[in-house]
Coordinates of C-alpha atoms and ligand atoms in Angstrom, one line a residue:
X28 CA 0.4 -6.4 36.9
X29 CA -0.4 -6.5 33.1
X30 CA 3.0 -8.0 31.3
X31 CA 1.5 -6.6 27.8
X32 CA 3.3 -4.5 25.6
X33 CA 1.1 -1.9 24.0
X34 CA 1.7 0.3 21.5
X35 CA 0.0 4.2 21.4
X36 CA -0.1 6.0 17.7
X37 CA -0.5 9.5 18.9
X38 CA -2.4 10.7 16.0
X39 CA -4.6 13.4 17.2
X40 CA -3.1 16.3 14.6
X41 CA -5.8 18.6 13.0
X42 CA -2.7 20.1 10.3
X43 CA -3.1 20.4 7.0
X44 CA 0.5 21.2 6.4
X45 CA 1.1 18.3 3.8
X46 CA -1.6 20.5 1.3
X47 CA -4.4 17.5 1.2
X48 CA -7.9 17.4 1.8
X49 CA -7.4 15.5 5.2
X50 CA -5.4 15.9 8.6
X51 CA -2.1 14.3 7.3
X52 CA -2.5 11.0 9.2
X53 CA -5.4 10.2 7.2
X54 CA -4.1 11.4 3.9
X55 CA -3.5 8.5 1.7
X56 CA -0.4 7.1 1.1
X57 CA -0.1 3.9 -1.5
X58 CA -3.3 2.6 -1.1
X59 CA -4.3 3.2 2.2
X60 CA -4.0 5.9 5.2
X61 CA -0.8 7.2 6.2
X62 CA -1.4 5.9 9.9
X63 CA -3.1 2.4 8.5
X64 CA 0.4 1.7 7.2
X65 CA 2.2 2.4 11.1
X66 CA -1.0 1.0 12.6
X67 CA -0.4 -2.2 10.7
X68 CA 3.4 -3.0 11.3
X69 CA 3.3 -2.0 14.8
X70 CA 0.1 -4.6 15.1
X71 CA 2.1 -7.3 13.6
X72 CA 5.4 -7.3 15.8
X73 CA 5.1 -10.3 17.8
X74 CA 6.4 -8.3 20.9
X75 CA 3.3 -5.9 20.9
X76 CA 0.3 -7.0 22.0
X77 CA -2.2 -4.3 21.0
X78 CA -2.4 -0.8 19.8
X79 CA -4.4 2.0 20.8
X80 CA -4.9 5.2 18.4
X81 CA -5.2 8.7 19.7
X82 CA -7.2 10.8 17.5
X83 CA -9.1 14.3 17.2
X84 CA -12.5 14.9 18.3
X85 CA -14.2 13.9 15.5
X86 CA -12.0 12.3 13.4
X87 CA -13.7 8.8 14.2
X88 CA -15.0 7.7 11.2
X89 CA -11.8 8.6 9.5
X90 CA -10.3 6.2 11.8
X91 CA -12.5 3.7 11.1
X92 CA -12.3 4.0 7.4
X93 CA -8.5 3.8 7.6
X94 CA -8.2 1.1 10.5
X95 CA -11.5 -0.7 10.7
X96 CA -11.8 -2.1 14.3
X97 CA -9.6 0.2 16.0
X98 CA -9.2 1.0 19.5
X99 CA -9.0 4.8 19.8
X100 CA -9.1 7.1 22.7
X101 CA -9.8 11.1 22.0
X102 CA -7.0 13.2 22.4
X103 CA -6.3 16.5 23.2
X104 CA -5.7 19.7 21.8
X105 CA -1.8 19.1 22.6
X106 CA 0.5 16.0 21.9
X107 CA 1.1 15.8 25.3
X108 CA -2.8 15.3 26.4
X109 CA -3.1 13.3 23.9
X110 CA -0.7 10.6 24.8
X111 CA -2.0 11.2 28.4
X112 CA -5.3 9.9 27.1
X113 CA -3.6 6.8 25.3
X114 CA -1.4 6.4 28.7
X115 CA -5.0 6.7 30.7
X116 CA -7.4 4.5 28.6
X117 CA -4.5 1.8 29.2
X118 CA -4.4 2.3 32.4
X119 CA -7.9 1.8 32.7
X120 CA -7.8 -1.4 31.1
X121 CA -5.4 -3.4 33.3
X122 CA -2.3 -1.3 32.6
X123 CA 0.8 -2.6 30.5
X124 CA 4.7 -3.1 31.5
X125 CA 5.9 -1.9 28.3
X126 CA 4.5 1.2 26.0
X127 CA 5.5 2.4 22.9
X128 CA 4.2 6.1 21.6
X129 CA 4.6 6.8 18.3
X130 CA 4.1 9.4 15.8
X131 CA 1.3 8.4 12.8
X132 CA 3.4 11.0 10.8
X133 CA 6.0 8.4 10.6
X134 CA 4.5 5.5 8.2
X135 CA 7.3 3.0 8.3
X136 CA 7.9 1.2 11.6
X137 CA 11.1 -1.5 10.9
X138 CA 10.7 -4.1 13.6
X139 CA 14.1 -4.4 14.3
X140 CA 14.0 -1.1 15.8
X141 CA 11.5 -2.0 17.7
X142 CA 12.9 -5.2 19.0
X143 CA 16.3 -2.9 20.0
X144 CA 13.8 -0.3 21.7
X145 CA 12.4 -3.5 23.9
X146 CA 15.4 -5.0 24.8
X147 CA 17.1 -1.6 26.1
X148 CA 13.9 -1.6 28.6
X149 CA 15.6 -4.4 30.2
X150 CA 18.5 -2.1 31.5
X151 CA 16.7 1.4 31.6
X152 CA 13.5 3.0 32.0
X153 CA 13.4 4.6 27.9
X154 CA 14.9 4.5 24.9
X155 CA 14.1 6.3 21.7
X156 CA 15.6 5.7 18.0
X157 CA 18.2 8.4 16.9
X158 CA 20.6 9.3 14.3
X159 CA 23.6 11.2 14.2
X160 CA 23.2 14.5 12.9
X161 CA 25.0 14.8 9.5
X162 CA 25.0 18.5 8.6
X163 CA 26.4 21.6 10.1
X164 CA 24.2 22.8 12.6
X165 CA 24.4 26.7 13.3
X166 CA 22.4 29.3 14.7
X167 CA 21.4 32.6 13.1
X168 CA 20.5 35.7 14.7
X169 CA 18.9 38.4 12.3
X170 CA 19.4 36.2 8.9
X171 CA 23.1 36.3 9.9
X172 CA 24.9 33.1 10.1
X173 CA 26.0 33.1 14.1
X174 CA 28.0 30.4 16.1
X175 CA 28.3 26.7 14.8
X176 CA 26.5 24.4 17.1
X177 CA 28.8 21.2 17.4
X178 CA 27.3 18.0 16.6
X179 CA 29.5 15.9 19.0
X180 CA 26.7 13.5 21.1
X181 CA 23.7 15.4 18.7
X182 CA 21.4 13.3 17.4
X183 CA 18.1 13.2 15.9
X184 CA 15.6 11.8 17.8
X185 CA 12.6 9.9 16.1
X186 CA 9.6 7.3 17.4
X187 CA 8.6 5.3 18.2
X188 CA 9.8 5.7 21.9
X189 CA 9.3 3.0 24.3
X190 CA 8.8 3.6 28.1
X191 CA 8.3 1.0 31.2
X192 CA 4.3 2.0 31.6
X193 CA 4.1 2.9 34.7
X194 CA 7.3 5.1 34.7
X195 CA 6.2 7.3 31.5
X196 CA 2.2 7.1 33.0
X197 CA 3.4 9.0 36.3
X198 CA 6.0 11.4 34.6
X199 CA 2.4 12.7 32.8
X200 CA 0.5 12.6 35.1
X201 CA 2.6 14.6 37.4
X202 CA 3.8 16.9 34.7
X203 CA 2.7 20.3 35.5
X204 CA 0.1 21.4 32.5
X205 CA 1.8 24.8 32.1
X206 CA 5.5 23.6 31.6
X207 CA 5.9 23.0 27.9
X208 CA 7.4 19.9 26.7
X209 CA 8.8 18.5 23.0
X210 CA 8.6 14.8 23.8
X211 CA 8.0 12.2 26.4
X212 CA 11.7 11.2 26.5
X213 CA 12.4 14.5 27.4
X214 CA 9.5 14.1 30.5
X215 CA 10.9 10.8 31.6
X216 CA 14.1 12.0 31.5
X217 CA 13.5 15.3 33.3
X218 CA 11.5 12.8 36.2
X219 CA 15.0 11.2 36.8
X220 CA 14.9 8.3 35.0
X221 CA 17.2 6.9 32.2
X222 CA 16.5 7.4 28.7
X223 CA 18.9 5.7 26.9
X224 CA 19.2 5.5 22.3
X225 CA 19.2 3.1 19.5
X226 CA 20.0 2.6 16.3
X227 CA 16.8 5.0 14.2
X228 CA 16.1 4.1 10.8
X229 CA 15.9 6.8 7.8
X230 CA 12.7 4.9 7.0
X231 CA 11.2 6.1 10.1
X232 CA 11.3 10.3 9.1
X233 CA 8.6 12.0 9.6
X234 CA 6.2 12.8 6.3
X235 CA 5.0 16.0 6.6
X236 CA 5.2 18.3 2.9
X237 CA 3.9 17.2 0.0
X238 CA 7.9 16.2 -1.2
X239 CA 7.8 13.8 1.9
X240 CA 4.8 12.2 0.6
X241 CA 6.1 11.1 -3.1
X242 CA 9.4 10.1 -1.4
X243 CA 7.6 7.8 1.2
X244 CA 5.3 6.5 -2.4
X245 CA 8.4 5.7 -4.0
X246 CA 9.7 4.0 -0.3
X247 CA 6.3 1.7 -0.4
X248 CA 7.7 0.7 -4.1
X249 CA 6.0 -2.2 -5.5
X250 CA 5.7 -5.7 -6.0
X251 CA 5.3 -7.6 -9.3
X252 CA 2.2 -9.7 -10.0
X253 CA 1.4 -12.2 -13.1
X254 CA -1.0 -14.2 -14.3
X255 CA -2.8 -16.2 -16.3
X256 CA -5.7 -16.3 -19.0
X257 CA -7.4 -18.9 -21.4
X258 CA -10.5 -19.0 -23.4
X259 CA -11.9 -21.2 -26.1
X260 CA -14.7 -20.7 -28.2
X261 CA -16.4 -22.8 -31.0
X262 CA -16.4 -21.6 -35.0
X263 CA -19.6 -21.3 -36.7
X264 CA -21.1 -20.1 -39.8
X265 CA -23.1 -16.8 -40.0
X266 CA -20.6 -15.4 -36.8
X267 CA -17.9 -12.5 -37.2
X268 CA -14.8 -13.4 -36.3
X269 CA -13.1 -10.8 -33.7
X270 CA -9.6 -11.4 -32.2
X271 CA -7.8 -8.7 -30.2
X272 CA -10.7 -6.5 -30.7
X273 CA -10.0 -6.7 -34.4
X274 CA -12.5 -7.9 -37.7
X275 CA -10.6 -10.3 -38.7
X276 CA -12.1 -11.7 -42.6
X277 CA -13.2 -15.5 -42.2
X278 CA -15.3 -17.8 -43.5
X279 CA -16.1 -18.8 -39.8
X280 CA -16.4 -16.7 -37.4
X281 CA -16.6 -17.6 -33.4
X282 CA -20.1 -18.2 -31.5
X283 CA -20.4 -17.5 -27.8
X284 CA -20.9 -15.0 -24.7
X285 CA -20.9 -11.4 -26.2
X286 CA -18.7 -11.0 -29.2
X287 CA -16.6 -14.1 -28.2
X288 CA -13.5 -12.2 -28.8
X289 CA -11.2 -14.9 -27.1
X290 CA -8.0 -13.5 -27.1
X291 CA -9.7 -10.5 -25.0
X292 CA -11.5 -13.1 -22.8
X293 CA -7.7 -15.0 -22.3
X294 CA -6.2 -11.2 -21.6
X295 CA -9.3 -10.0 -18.9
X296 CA -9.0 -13.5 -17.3
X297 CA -5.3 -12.8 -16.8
X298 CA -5.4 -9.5 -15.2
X299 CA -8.2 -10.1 -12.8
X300 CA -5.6 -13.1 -12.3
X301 CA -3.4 -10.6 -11.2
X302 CA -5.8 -9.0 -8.3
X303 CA -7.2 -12.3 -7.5
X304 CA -10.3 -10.8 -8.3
X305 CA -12.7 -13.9 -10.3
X306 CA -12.5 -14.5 -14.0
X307 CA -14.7 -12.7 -16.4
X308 CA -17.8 -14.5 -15.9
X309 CA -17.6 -13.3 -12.7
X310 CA -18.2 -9.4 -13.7
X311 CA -20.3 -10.1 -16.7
X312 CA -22.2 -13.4 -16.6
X313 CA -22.9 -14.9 -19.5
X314 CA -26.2 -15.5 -18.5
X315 CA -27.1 -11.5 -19.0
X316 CA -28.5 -11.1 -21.8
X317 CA -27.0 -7.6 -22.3
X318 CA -23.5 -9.0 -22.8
X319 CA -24.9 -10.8 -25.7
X320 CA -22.9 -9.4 -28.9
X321 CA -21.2 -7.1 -26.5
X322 CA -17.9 -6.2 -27.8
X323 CA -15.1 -7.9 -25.0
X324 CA -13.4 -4.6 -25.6
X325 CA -15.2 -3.1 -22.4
X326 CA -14.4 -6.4 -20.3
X327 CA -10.8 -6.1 -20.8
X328 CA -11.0 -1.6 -20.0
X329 CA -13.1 -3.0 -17.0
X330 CA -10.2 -5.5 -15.9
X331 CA -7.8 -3.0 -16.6
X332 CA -10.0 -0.1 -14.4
X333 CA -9.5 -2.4 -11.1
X334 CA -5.9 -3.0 -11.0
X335 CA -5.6 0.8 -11.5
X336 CA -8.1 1.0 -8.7
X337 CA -5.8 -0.6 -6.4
X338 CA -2.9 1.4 -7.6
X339 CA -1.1 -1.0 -10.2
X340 CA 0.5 -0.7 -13.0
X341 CA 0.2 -3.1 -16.3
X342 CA 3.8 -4.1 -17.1
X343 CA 2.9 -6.7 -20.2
X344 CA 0.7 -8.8 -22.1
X345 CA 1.6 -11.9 -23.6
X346 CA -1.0 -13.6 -25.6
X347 CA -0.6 -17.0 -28.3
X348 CA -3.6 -17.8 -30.2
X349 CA -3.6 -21.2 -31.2
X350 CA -5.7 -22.3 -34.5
X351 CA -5.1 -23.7 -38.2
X352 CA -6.7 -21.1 -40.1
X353 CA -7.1 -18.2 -40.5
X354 CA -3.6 -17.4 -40.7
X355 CA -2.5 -14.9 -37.4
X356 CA 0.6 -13.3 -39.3
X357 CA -0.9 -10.5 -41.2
X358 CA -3.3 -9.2 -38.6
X359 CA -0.5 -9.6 -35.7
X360 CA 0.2 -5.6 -36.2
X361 CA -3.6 -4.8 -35.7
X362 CA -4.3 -6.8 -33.1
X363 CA -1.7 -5.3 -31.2
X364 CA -2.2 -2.3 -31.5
X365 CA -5.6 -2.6 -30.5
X366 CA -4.7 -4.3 -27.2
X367 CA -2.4 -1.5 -26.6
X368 CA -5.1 1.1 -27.1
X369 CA -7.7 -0.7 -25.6
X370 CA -4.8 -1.3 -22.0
X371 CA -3.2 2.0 -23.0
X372 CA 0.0 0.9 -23.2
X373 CA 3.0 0.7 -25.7
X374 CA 2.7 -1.8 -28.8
X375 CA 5.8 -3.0 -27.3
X376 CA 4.5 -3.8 -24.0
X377 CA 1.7 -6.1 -25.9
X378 CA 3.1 -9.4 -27.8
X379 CA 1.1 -11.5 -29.8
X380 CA 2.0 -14.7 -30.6
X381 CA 0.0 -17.6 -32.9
X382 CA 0.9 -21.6 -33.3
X383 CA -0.6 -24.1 -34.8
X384 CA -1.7 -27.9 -32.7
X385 CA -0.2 -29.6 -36.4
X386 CA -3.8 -30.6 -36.8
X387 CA -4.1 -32.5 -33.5
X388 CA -7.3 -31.6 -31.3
X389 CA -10.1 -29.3 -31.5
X390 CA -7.8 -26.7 -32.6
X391 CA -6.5 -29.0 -35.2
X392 CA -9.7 -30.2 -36.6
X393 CA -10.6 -26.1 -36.8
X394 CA -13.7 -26.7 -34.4
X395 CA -12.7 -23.9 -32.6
X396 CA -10.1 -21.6 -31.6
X397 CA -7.7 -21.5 -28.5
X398 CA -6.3 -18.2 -26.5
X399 CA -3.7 -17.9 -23.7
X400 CA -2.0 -15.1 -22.0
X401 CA 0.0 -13.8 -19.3
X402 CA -0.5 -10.6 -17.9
X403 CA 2.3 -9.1 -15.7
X404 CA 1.3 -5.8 -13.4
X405 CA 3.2 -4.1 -10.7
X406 CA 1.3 -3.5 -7.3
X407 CA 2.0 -0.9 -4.4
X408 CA 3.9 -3.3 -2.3
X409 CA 1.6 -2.5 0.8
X410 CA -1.0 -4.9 -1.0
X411 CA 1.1 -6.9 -2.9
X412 CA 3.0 -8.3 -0.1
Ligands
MG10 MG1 -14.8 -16.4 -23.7

């Protein structure tokens, strides 16, 4: 007999309750799909040892798109046929001793719920998360308030609910398909076996209206990310000298891939820093001709465009230009305020700094001019992580 541990997301659901474009499960959420982010903690508890997706008839690429590689059964046009699916196609593939079935509505999976869930299988045949109710519950009968229904030994039941396999695979199979049913505790339970509870997790709530979906954003929160940049180009005569996306008057200006703006270069090197995604010769090779002259203003908006792509946020810039002449201090206000345009982002989230090498080096001998910067972002913490 199999000794895995499998894990079944039942997420079969055709409702378009939440007010998106997709069945709920596939909605995004931070960057990805709602049931990528369940799919992905419930893969990476050590205890589980695969996971099996239930999904609509035709909702395949969707899965794909969210999960890539999944294994997926179709469900049904209930929850209940659809976790007898799940329950068959494991059957079908060797069986498992343990199963947990659980929601894709419910994101966040904390594994130490899961590791409670597993060891009360040692001692009983179910157990499912729960909390304790905290409001009044009453009934009402015509819109009238009625009697108070007492909360002593209510709770709230949530998933993911783990069975032994082969006690929750014959309580389906020999429930009769008439007899209607609100979860497979309540089958397990009702075929005489023990269901016992642990401790649930608010994190594990269901997301269902379009509130539930900002408060589960915020819930993801994020994770902070920084970088760095540097560029140097060489001074020549004939050149324009642009720093910070500003003409700055010069005798010299600075030769080099497309405008040679360095203190751009040193700010778009530090935010694809911050999404590990190349440097800017990566995106615009300086071996293309039509960068040549280009203005850099472009490479940092396209720097800018893919953090945004993967949901962050720029926090700060920090750039120090380092050369004798010409003097930084009267175009400091200029320049930053271009950067800030150009990022769209407060003056006072852009600092610019400038220091001299007291004539030592290449920066010191005025043969060219140094940048370097820091760029700090914030990331959805689903990818930052
Ligand atoms: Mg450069």
């Amino acid at each position: 007999m199999s000794k895995d541990t499998v894990a079944l997301i039942v997420a079969a659901g055709k409702g378009e309750r939440a007010g998106g474009a997709f069945p709920k499960q596939f909605a995004p959420l931070g960057s990805r799909a709602m049931v990528a982010h369940s799919h992905a903690a419930l893969s990476r508890h050590p205890a589980i040892d695969r996971v099996v997706v239930a999904i609509g008839a035709g909702q395949e690429s969707m899965l794909a798109a969210a999960v890539p590689g999944a294994a997926y059964v179709i469900g049904g046009a209930t929850r209940r046929e659809s976790v007898l699916a799940g329950l068959e196609k494991i059957a079908a593939e060797g069986g498992a001793a343990r199963v947990l079935i659980h929601d894709a509505a419910r994101p966040f999976v904390p594994a130490a719920v899961v590791d409670d869930l597993l060891s009360a299988l040692d001692r009983y045949e179910g157990a499912v998360p729960v909390l304790p109710v905290a409001d009044t519950l009453v009934r009402f009968n015509d819109g009238l308030i009625g009697e108070t229904v007492p909360r002593v030994n209510a709770f709230r039941v949530q998933t993911p609910q783990a069975f032994l396999f082969d006690v929750v695979l014959k309580a389906h199979r020999s429930w009769p398909t008439d007899m209607p049913v609100t979860d497979d505790a309540q089958m397990v339970r009702d075929s005489g076996y023990e269901v016992t509870k642990v401790s649930g997790d608010i994190t594990l709530d269901k997301v269902t209206y379009p509130a539930d979906f900002a408060a589960a954003e915020a819930r993801l929160g994020y994770v902070t990310r920084s970088a760095t940049g540097f560029d140097v180009h060489r001074f020549a005569e004939g050149e324009e000298l642009w720093l910070g996306g500003v003409l700055i008057p010069h005798h010299l200006g600075l030769s080099g891939h497309s405008d040679a703006d360095v203190a751009l270069h040193a700010i778009t090197d530090a935010l694809l820093g911050t999404i590990a995604a190349g440097d800017i010769g990566t995106h615009f090779p300086p071996s293309e001709p039509r960068w040549r002259g280009a203005a850099s203003a472009q490479f940092l908006e396209h720097a800018a465009h893919l953090v945004a792509e993967r949901g962050g946020v720029i926090d700060f810039v920090d750039l120090t230009l380092i050369c004798e002449a010409p003097k930084i201090g009267p175009h400091r206000g200029p320049i930053q305020a271009r950067i800030a345009e150009i990022l769209r982002l407060r003056a006072d989230q852009v600092s610019v700094k400038a220091t001299t090498t007291e004539r030592l080096g290449f920066t010191g001998r005025g043969e060219g001019l140094a940048a370097q910067a820091i760029a700090t972002i914030r990331l959805p913490r689903d990818l930052g992580a």
